Amino acid sequence: MRTRTVIEPFRIKSVEPIHWTTRPQREALLRAACHNLFQLPADAVLVDLLTDSGTGAMSTRQWAAVMEGDESYAGSRSFDRFRDSVRDIFGFRHVIPTHQGRAAERILFTVMCRKGDVVPNNTHFDTTRANVEFVGAEAVDLLIPEGREPGLRHPFKGNMDVEALENLIERVGRERVPLVMLTITNNSGGGQPVSLENVRAVSAVCRRHSIPLYFDACRFAENAYLIKLREAGYEEKTPKEIAREIFGYGDGCTMSAKKDGLANIGGFLCTNDDTLAQQEKNLLILTEGYPTYGGLAGRDLEAVAVGLQEALQEDYLRYRIASTAYLGNHIAAEGVPIVQPPGGHAIYIDARAFLPHIPQQQFPGVALACEFYLEGGIRSVEIGTLMFGEAAKMYLVRLAIPRRVYTQSHIDYVVEVILEVWRHREQVRGLQLTYEAPFLRHFTARLMPVEAAATQPA
Ligand code: F0G
């Protein structure tokens, strides 16, 4: 049978206008933002691929559920629905709502880690790394070597290096490793999935040393679907069955429902450990809220309860993964260097290979992201030296695709803009920092083009 176009599995009921700007306007806006795209007003962006976090479109079912929100301070019916939906998929005993993923991370690491501890992960995301370091522990990335070669094809480039994990535990001692984390999919490493074989192997090492295994589960549904597509033995399983199997190997998770929860805000922390859960709830009450709402409105809990289930629907996931690959394959076909193969939520461009004339101290990723904005009003994000400093292993620009928001013609436009920049890439200049904050500096950094800086009066 001839394969047909994978279409958006929805029709549009409510629309939100987007705004065109002229190139001179964008030049002025970029200068005013000090070459930091986080500082742009969102209305000055035409297609916003800064993040897939909290930017998705909710379904009619989710909006209907919002009206059912029970805003009771304690014992809310909405919490019951939220907890039941989470338990149905994740299976953990305790479900603790938080306002977003990083709140779950802060509570988890505060309760489990002490100064001098070491937390291994396939790759920590920026907030995860910052929260580990904030409690005085060390965040160690143990990605398989294939995961650090942008152009290399491997079905599970998010896998953890199991031997490196064994060696680390042996070197620092089991008592200094309070938990092991697996990030599914591996966001900082290209949105690449972790295989079930790898989950089993990591879990076996953890069990042998009695170390709890936690998942950073933000994009668990995309990871589950990529397992279905790429791992032998899972072709006939549903994404939900695969997700349940993954979490069955763990002791808990942190989750940002702004990704595969298909909600605009929300998150949670899960654990099977009764003692930890009590300590976590105590901390939750201190800063987030009572354990039946945890910093969220009842209506937000309802939206997440429905969204988690919708994120596992196969027609949605088929479209989601196909539309991400569509962007990646169309630019790669013209020679643009991307992380291969395309991942779940985003396409990552290898900025160093795209702009080999810009040294890494001059932030080739930031320079490239700025150029996409100047050329076509597209906002993307650097995932490289500005974000991770010395810890950066790759120099990438991420084009993250919000869920159910843009159509194929938006993506065609993005392809055209990127190819235009590809054609005049030699003209792109590097940048230098004029201000940086002590941590998570990429959000507030100020930069300027290097030549311009050199000619500034002292
Ligand atoms: N873990 C991963 C893998 C993430 O990608 C994120 C957020 C978080 C944790 C934190 O969740 O934002 O709800 O506090 N990533 C967003 C992004 C911000 O753009 O990739 P949060």
Coordinates of C-alpha atoms and ligand atoms in Angstrom, one line a residue:
M1 CA 0.0 0.0 0.0
R2 CA 1.3 3.5 -0.8
T3 CA 1.9 5.5 2.4
R4 CA -0.2 8.6 2.7
T5 CA 0.8 11.9 4.3
V6 CA 0.7 11.8 8.1
I7 CA -1.8 14.6 8.8
E8 CA -2.4 16.6 11.9
P9 CA -4.9 14.3 13.8
F10 CA -7.1 17.3 14.8
R11 CA -9.0 20.2 13.3
I12 CA -8.7 23.8 14.6
K13 CA -11.4 25.3 16.7
S14 CA -9.7 28.4 18.1
V15 CA -7.0 30.4 16.5
E16 CA -4.3 32.8 17.8
P17 CA -2.9 35.4 15.3
I18 CA 0.9 35.6 14.9
H19 CA 2.8 38.7 14.1
W20 CA 5.1 39.7 11.2
T21 CA 8.0 42.1 11.7
T22 CA 10.4 43.7 9.2
R23 CA 14.1 43.0 9.1
P24 CA 15.1 46.5 10.4
Q25 CA 12.6 46.0 13.3
R26 CA 14.1 42.6 14.1
E27 CA 17.6 44.1 14.1
A28 CA 16.5 46.8 16.6
L29 CA 14.7 44.2 18.7
L30 CA 17.7 42.0 18.8
R31 CA 20.0 44.8 19.9
A32 CA 17.5 45.8 22.6
A33 CA 17.5 42.2 23.8
C34 CA 21.3 42.2 23.9
H35 CA 21.4 39.2 21.5
N36 CA 19.6 37.0 24.0
L37 CA 16.4 35.6 22.5
F38 CA 14.9 35.0 26.0
Q39 CA 14.7 38.8 26.3
L40 CA 12.6 39.3 23.2
P41 CA 8.9 40.2 23.5
A42 CA 7.0 37.0 22.3
D43 CA 4.8 39.2 20.0
A44 CA 8.0 40.0 18.0
V45 CA 8.4 36.3 17.2
L46 CA 6.6 34.8 14.2
V47 CA 7.3 31.1 14.8
D48 CA 8.3 30.3 18.3
L49 CA 10.5 27.2 18.6
L50 CA 12.2 28.3 21.9
T51 CA 10.6 25.5 23.8
D52 CA 8.1 22.7 23.7
S53 CA 7.4 23.4 27.4
G54 CA 4.0 24.7 28.4
T55 CA 3.5 25.9 24.8
G56 CA 1.2 23.1 23.6
A57 CA -2.4 23.5 22.5
M58 CA -5.0 21.9 24.8
S59 CA -7.8 19.7 23.4
T60 CA -11.5 20.2 23.7
R61 CA -11.6 17.5 26.3
Q62 CA -8.9 19.3 28.4
W63 CA -10.8 22.6 28.2
A64 CA -14.0 20.8 29.3
A65 CA -12.1 19.2 32.2
V66 CA -10.8 22.7 33.2
M67 CA -14.5 23.6 33.9
E68 CA -14.7 20.6 36.2
G69 CA -11.8 21.9 38.4
D70 CA -12.5 21.6 42.1
E71 CA -10.7 24.4 43.8
S72 CA -11.1 23.1 47.3
Y73 CA -8.0 23.7 49.4
A74 CA -7.9 20.1 50.7
G75 CA -9.2 16.8 49.4
S76 CA -10.1 18.2 46.0
R77 CA -11.8 15.8 43.6
S78 CA -9.5 17.1 40.9
F79 CA -6.5 15.8 42.8
D80 CA -8.1 12.3 42.9
R81 CA -8.5 12.4 39.1
F82 CA -4.9 13.7 38.7
R83 CA -3.5 11.0 41.0
D84 CA -5.5 8.2 39.4
S85 CA -4.3 9.3 35.9
V86 CA -0.7 9.5 37.0
R87 CA -0.9 6.1 38.8
D88 CA -2.5 4.5 35.8
I89 CA 0.6 5.2 33.7
F90 CA 3.5 5.6 36.1
G91 CA 2.4 3.1 38.8
F92 CA 4.2 4.7 41.7
R93 CA 2.6 4.7 45.2
H94 CA 3.0 8.4 46.1
V95 CA 2.0 11.2 43.7
I96 CA 3.0 14.7 44.8
P97 CA 1.8 17.6 42.6
T98 CA 4.2 20.5 41.9
H99 CA 3.8 23.7 39.9
Q100 CA 6.4 22.4 37.3
G101 CA 9.3 20.0 36.9
R102 CA 12.0 22.0 38.6
A103 CA 9.9 22.2 41.8
A104 CA 9.8 18.4 41.9
E105 CA 13.6 18.3 41.3
R106 CA 14.3 20.8 44.1
I107 CA 12.2 18.8 46.6
L108 CA 13.7 15.4 45.5
F109 CA 17.3 16.6 45.7
T110 CA 16.8 18.5 48.9
V111 CA 15.4 15.3 50.6
M112 CA 17.8 12.8 49.0
C113 CA 21.2 14.5 48.5
R114 CA 23.9 15.9 50.8
K115 CA 27.0 18.0 50.1
G116 CA 29.6 15.8 48.4
D117 CA 27.1 13.3 46.9
V118 CA 27.2 12.4 43.2
V119 CA 24.2 12.1 41.0
P120 CA 24.6 10.2 37.7
N121 CA 22.2 10.8 34.8
N122 CA 22.4 10.1 31.1
T123 CA 22.4 13.9 30.7
H124 CA 21.2 16.4 33.2
F125 CA 19.0 19.1 31.8
D126 CA 20.0 22.7 32.9
T127 CA 17.5 23.0 35.8
T128 CA 18.2 19.4 37.0
R129 CA 22.0 20.1 37.0
A130 CA 21.5 23.4 38.8
N131 CA 19.2 21.9 41.4
V132 CA 21.7 19.0 42.1
E133 CA 24.6 21.6 42.4
F134 CA 22.5 23.9 44.6
V135 CA 22.4 21.3 47.4
G136 CA 26.2 20.8 47.0
A137 CA 26.1 17.5 45.1
E138 CA 27.9 16.8 41.8
A139 CA 25.9 16.2 38.6
V140 CA 27.6 13.6 36.4
D141 CA 26.6 12.9 32.8
L142 CA 27.2 9.3 31.7
L143 CA 25.9 9.3 28.2
I144 CA 27.0 6.5 25.8
P145 CA 29.9 7.9 23.5
E146 CA 27.6 7.6 20.4
G147 CA 25.3 10.2 22.0
R148 CA 28.0 12.8 21.7
E149 CA 28.5 12.5 18.0
P150 CA 25.9 14.7 16.4
G151 CA 26.0 13.1 12.9
L152 CA 26.2 9.5 14.0
R153 CA 23.1 7.4 13.6
H154 CA 22.1 5.1 16.5
P155 CA 18.5 4.3 17.5
F156 CA 19.0 5.1 21.2
K157 CA 21.5 7.9 21.6
G158 CA 20.0 8.7 25.0
N159 CA 21.2 5.5 26.6
M160 CA 23.4 5.6 29.7
D161 CA 26.9 4.1 29.6
V162 CA 26.3 1.2 32.0
E163 CA 30.0 0.4 32.4
A164 CA 30.7 4.0 33.3
L165 CA 28.0 3.9 35.9
E166 CA 29.5 0.8 37.5
N167 CA 32.9 2.4 37.5
L168 CA 31.6 5.6 39.0
I169 CA 29.8 3.8 41.8
E170 CA 33.0 1.8 42.5
R171 CA 35.2 4.9 42.4
V172 CA 33.2 7.2 44.7
G173 CA 31.5 4.5 46.8
R174 CA 27.8 3.5 47.0
E175 CA 27.2 5.8 50.0
R176 CA 27.9 8.9 48.0
V177 CA 25.4 8.0 45.2
P178 CA 21.9 8.7 46.7
L179 CA 20.1 8.0 43.4
V180 CA 20.6 7.4 39.7
M181 CA 18.5 9.3 37.1
L182 CA 17.5 8.6 33.6
T183 CA 16.2 11.4 31.5
I184 CA 13.6 10.2 28.9
T185 CA 14.0 11.4 26.3
N186 CA 17.5 13.0 26.7
N187 CA 16.7 16.6 26.1
S188 CA 20.2 18.1 26.3
G189 CA 21.6 15.3 24.1
G190 CA 19.3 15.9 21.1
G191 CA 15.9 14.6 22.3
Q192 CA 17.1 11.1 21.9
P193 CA 15.4 8.1 23.4
V194 CA 16.6 5.6 26.0
S195 CA 15.9 1.9 25.1
L196 CA 14.1 -0.5 27.4
E197 CA 17.2 -2.7 27.2
N198 CA 19.2 0.2 28.7
V199 CA 16.6 0.9 31.4
R200 CA 16.8 -2.8 32.4
A201 CA 20.6 -2.7 32.5
V202 CA 20.7 0.5 34.6
S203 CA 18.1 -0.8 36.9
A204 CA 20.0 -4.0 37.4
V205 CA 23.1 -2.1 38.5
C206 CA 21.0 0.1 40.8
R207 CA 19.4 -3.0 42.4
R208 CA 22.8 -4.6 42.9
H209 CA 24.0 -1.6 44.8
S210 CA 20.6 -0.8 46.5
I211 CA 20.5 2.6 44.8
P212 CA 17.1 4.0 43.9
L213 CA 16.5 4.7 40.2
Y214 CA 14.5 7.8 39.3
F215 CA 13.2 8.9 35.9
D216 CA 13.2 12.5 34.7
A217 CA 10.0 11.7 32.8
C218 CA 9.2 14.9 30.9
R219 CA 8.9 13.3 27.5
F220 CA 8.1 9.7 28.5
A221 CA 5.3 9.3 25.8
E222 CA 7.7 10.3 23.0
N223 CA 10.3 7.9 24.4
A224 CA 7.8 5.1 24.6
Y225 CA 6.7 5.6 21.0
L226 CA 10.3 5.7 19.7
I227 CA 10.9 2.4 21.5
K228 CA 7.8 1.0 19.7
L229 CA 9.3 2.2 16.4
R230 CA 13.0 1.2 17.0
E231 CA 13.3 -1.6 19.6
A232 CA 12.8 -5.2 18.7
G233 CA 9.9 -6.9 20.5
Y234 CA 7.9 -3.7 21.1
E235 CA 6.3 -3.3 17.7
E236 CA 2.9 -4.6 18.9
K237 CA 2.8 -3.0 22.3
T238 CA 0.8 0.2 23.0
P239 CA 2.7 3.3 24.1
K240 CA 1.0 3.0 27.5
E241 CA 2.2 -0.6 27.9
I242 CA 5.7 0.5 27.1
A243 CA 5.5 3.4 29.5
R244 CA 4.3 1.2 32.3
E245 CA 7.2 -1.2 31.6
I246 CA 9.7 1.6 31.8
F247 CA 8.4 2.9 35.1
G248 CA 8.2 -0.6 36.5
Y249 CA 12.0 -0.6 36.7
G250 CA 12.1 2.6 38.8
D251 CA 11.5 3.8 42.3
G252 CA 10.1 7.2 41.4
C253 CA 10.2 10.1 39.0
T254 CA 10.1 13.8 38.5
M255 CA 7.8 15.2 35.8
S256 CA 7.1 18.4 34.0
A257 CA 3.6 18.1 32.8
K258 CA 4.3 21.1 30.5
K259 CA 5.8 18.6 28.0
D260 CA 4.1 15.2 27.7
G261 CA 1.4 16.2 30.1
L262 CA 0.1 18.4 27.3
A263 CA -0.6 21.2 29.8
N264 CA 0.5 24.8 30.1
I265 CA 1.7 24.4 33.7
G266 CA 2.1 21.6 36.2
G267 CA 4.4 18.8 37.3
F268 CA 4.8 16.1 39.9
L269 CA 7.1 14.0 42.0
C270 CA 6.5 10.3 42.5
T271 CA 8.1 7.8 44.8
N272 CA 7.4 4.3 46.2
D273 CA 9.2 5.1 49.5
D274 CA 6.8 6.0 52.3
T275 CA 9.4 7.8 54.5
L276 CA 10.7 9.9 51.6
A277 CA 7.2 10.8 50.5
Q278 CA 6.5 12.1 54.0
Q279 CA 9.6 14.3 54.0
E280 CA 8.8 15.5 50.5
K281 CA 5.2 16.4 51.4
N282 CA 6.5 18.4 54.4
L283 CA 8.8 20.4 52.1
L284 CA 5.9 20.8 49.6
I285 CA 3.7 22.4 52.2
L286 CA 6.5 24.8 53.1
T287 CA 6.9 26.2 49.6
E288 CA 4.5 24.8 47.0
G289 CA 1.2 24.1 48.8
Y290 CA -1.0 21.5 50.4
P291 CA -0.4 18.0 49.0
T292 CA -3.7 17.8 47.2
Y293 CA -2.8 20.8 44.9
G294 CA 1.0 21.5 45.3
G295 CA 1.1 25.0 43.7
L296 CA -1.6 24.3 41.1
A297 CA -5.2 25.2 40.6
G298 CA -7.7 22.4 40.6
R299 CA -8.4 23.1 36.9
D300 CA -4.6 22.6 36.2
L301 CA -4.7 19.2 37.8
E302 CA -7.7 18.3 35.6
A303 CA -5.9 19.5 32.4
V304 CA -2.9 17.3 33.3
A305 CA -5.0 14.3 34.2
V306 CA -6.5 14.3 30.7
G307 CA -3.3 15.5 28.9
L308 CA -1.2 12.6 30.1
Q309 CA -3.6 10.1 28.6
E310 CA -3.9 12.0 25.3
A311 CA -0.1 12.2 25.0
L312 CA -0.1 8.4 24.8
Q313 CA -2.6 8.1 21.9
E314 CA -1.0 6.5 18.9
D315 CA -2.4 8.7 16.2
Y316 CA -1.1 11.7 18.1
L317 CA 2.4 10.2 18.6
R318 CA 2.6 9.1 15.0
Y319 CA 1.9 12.7 13.9
R320 CA 4.2 14.2 16.5
I321 CA 7.2 12.1 15.7
A322 CA 6.6 12.4 11.9
S323 CA 6.3 16.2 12.0
T324 CA 9.6 16.5 14.0
A325 CA 11.3 14.2 11.5
Y326 CA 9.8 16.2 8.6
L327 CA 11.7 19.4 9.7
G328 CA 14.9 17.5 10.3
N329 CA 14.9 15.5 7.1
H330 CA 14.2 18.5 4.9
I331 CA 17.1 20.6 6.2
A332 CA 19.5 17.7 6.4
A333 CA 18.7 16.8 2.8
E334 CA 20.3 20.2 1.8
G335 CA 23.4 19.5 3.9
V336 CA 22.5 21.3 7.2
P337 CA 24.3 19.3 10.0
I338 CA 21.7 18.0 12.6
V339 CA 21.8 15.5 15.4
Q340 CA 20.8 12.3 13.7
P341 CA 18.4 10.6 13.7
P342 CA 15.7 13.3 14.5
G343 CA 14.5 12.9 18.1
G344 CA 11.0 13.4 19.6
H345 CA 10.3 17.0 20.4
A346 CA 12.9 19.0 18.6
I347 CA 15.5 19.2 15.9
Y348 CA 19.1 20.0 17.0
I349 CA 21.4 21.8 14.6
D350 CA 25.2 21.2 15.1
A351 CA 26.2 24.9 15.3
R352 CA 29.9 24.2 15.2
A353 CA 29.6 22.3 11.9
F354 CA 27.2 24.9 10.6
L355 CA 29.5 27.8 11.5
P356 CA 33.1 26.3 11.6
H357 CA 34.6 29.8 11.3
I358 CA 33.2 30.9 14.8
P359 CA 35.3 29.6 17.7
Q360 CA 33.4 28.0 20.6
Q361 CA 34.3 30.9 23.0
Q362 CA 32.3 33.1 20.6
F363 CA 29.1 31.1 21.1
P364 CA 28.4 29.8 17.6
G365 CA 25.0 28.4 18.8
V366 CA 23.8 31.8 20.1
A367 CA 25.0 33.5 16.9
L368 CA 23.1 31.0 14.8
A369 CA 19.9 31.3 16.8
C370 CA 20.1 35.1 16.4
E371 CA 20.6 34.7 12.7
F372 CA 17.4 32.5 12.4
Y373 CA 15.5 35.3 14.1
L374 CA 17.0 38.1 11.9
E375 CA 16.3 36.1 8.8
G376 CA 12.7 35.0 9.5
G377 CA 11.5 35.9 12.9
I378 CA 12.1 32.3 14.2
R379 CA 13.1 31.8 17.8
S380 CA 15.2 28.8 18.8
V381 CA 17.6 28.2 21.7
E382 CA 21.2 27.5 22.1
I383 CA 22.1 24.3 24.0
G384 CA 25.9 24.6 24.3
T385 CA 28.5 26.8 26.0
L386 CA 26.2 29.6 27.1
M387 CA 23.8 27.2 28.7
F388 CA 26.3 24.7 30.2
G389 CA 29.7 26.4 30.2
E390 CA 32.5 23.9 30.6
A391 CA 30.1 21.0 30.9
A392 CA 28.9 21.5 27.3
K393 CA 29.8 18.4 25.2
M394 CA 28.1 19.7 22.0
Y395 CA 27.3 23.1 20.6
L396 CA 23.7 22.8 19.4
V397 CA 20.8 25.0 18.4
R398 CA 17.4 23.5 19.3
L399 CA 14.3 24.0 17.3
A400 CA 11.7 22.7 19.7
I401 CA 8.2 22.0 18.3
P402 CA 5.3 23.0 20.5
R403 CA 2.7 20.2 20.7
R404 CA -0.4 20.5 18.3
V405 CA 0.4 24.2 17.6
Y406 CA 2.0 24.6 14.2
T407 CA 0.9 23.0 10.9
Q408 CA 3.0 21.7 8.1
S409 CA 3.1 25.0 6.3
H410 CA 4.6 26.7 9.4
I411 CA 7.3 24.0 9.3
D412 CA 7.8 24.5 5.5
Y413 CA 8.5 28.2 6.3
V414 CA 11.0 27.3 9.0
V415 CA 12.8 25.0 6.5
E416 CA 13.0 27.9 4.0
V417 CA 14.5 30.3 6.5
I418 CA 17.1 27.8 7.8
L419 CA 18.2 27.1 4.2
E420 CA 18.5 30.8 3.5
V421 CA 20.8 31.1 6.5
W422 CA 22.7 28.0 5.4
R423 CA 23.4 29.7 2.0
H424 CA 25.0 32.8 3.6
R425 CA 26.5 31.1 6.7
E426 CA 30.0 32.6 6.2
Q427 CA 28.7 36.0 7.0
V428 CA 27.4 35.1 10.5
R429 CA 29.6 36.7 13.2
G430 CA 30.5 35.4 16.7
L431 CA 29.4 37.0 20.0
Q432 CA 30.9 37.9 23.3
L433 CA 29.4 38.2 26.8
T434 CA 29.0 41.5 28.4
Y435 CA 27.0 40.2 31.5
E436 CA 26.4 36.8 33.1
A437 CA 24.5 35.7 36.2
P438 CA 26.2 33.2 38.7
F439 CA 24.0 30.3 37.6
L440 CA 21.5 29.5 34.8
R441 CA 23.2 32.4 33.0
H442 CA 21.7 31.7 29.6
F443 CA 18.3 33.2 30.7
T444 CA 19.7 36.7 31.4
A445 CA 23.1 36.9 29.7
R446 CA 23.9 39.9 27.5
L447 CA 26.0 39.6 24.4
M448 CA 27.3 41.7 21.5
P449 CA 28.9 40.9 18.2
V450 CA 32.7 40.5 18.5
E451 CA 33.8 43.0 15.9
A452 CA 31.4 45.6 17.3
A453 CA 32.8 44.9 20.8
A454 CA 36.4 45.4 19.6
T455 CA 35.5 48.8 18.3
Q456 CA 33.7 50.0 21.5
P457 CA 35.4 52.9 23.3
A458 CA 36.9 51.7 26.6
Ligands
F0G1 N1 13.9 18.0 32.8 C1 14.0 18.1 31.5 C2 14.5 17.0 30.7 C3 13.5 19.2 30.9 O1 13.5 19.3 29.6 C4 12.9 20.3 31.7 C5 12.4 21.5 31.1 C6 12.9 20.1 33.1 C7 13.3 18.9 33.6 C8 12.3 21.1 34.0 O2 10.9 21.2 33.9 O3 10.5 23.6 33.0 O4 8.7 22.3 34.1 O5 10.6 23.1 35.5 N2 12.7 21.8 29.9 C9 12.2 23.0 29.2 C10 12.9 23.0 27.9 C11 12.3 24.3 30.0 O6 12.8 24.1 27.2 O7 13.5 22.0 27.5 P1 10.1 22.6 34.1

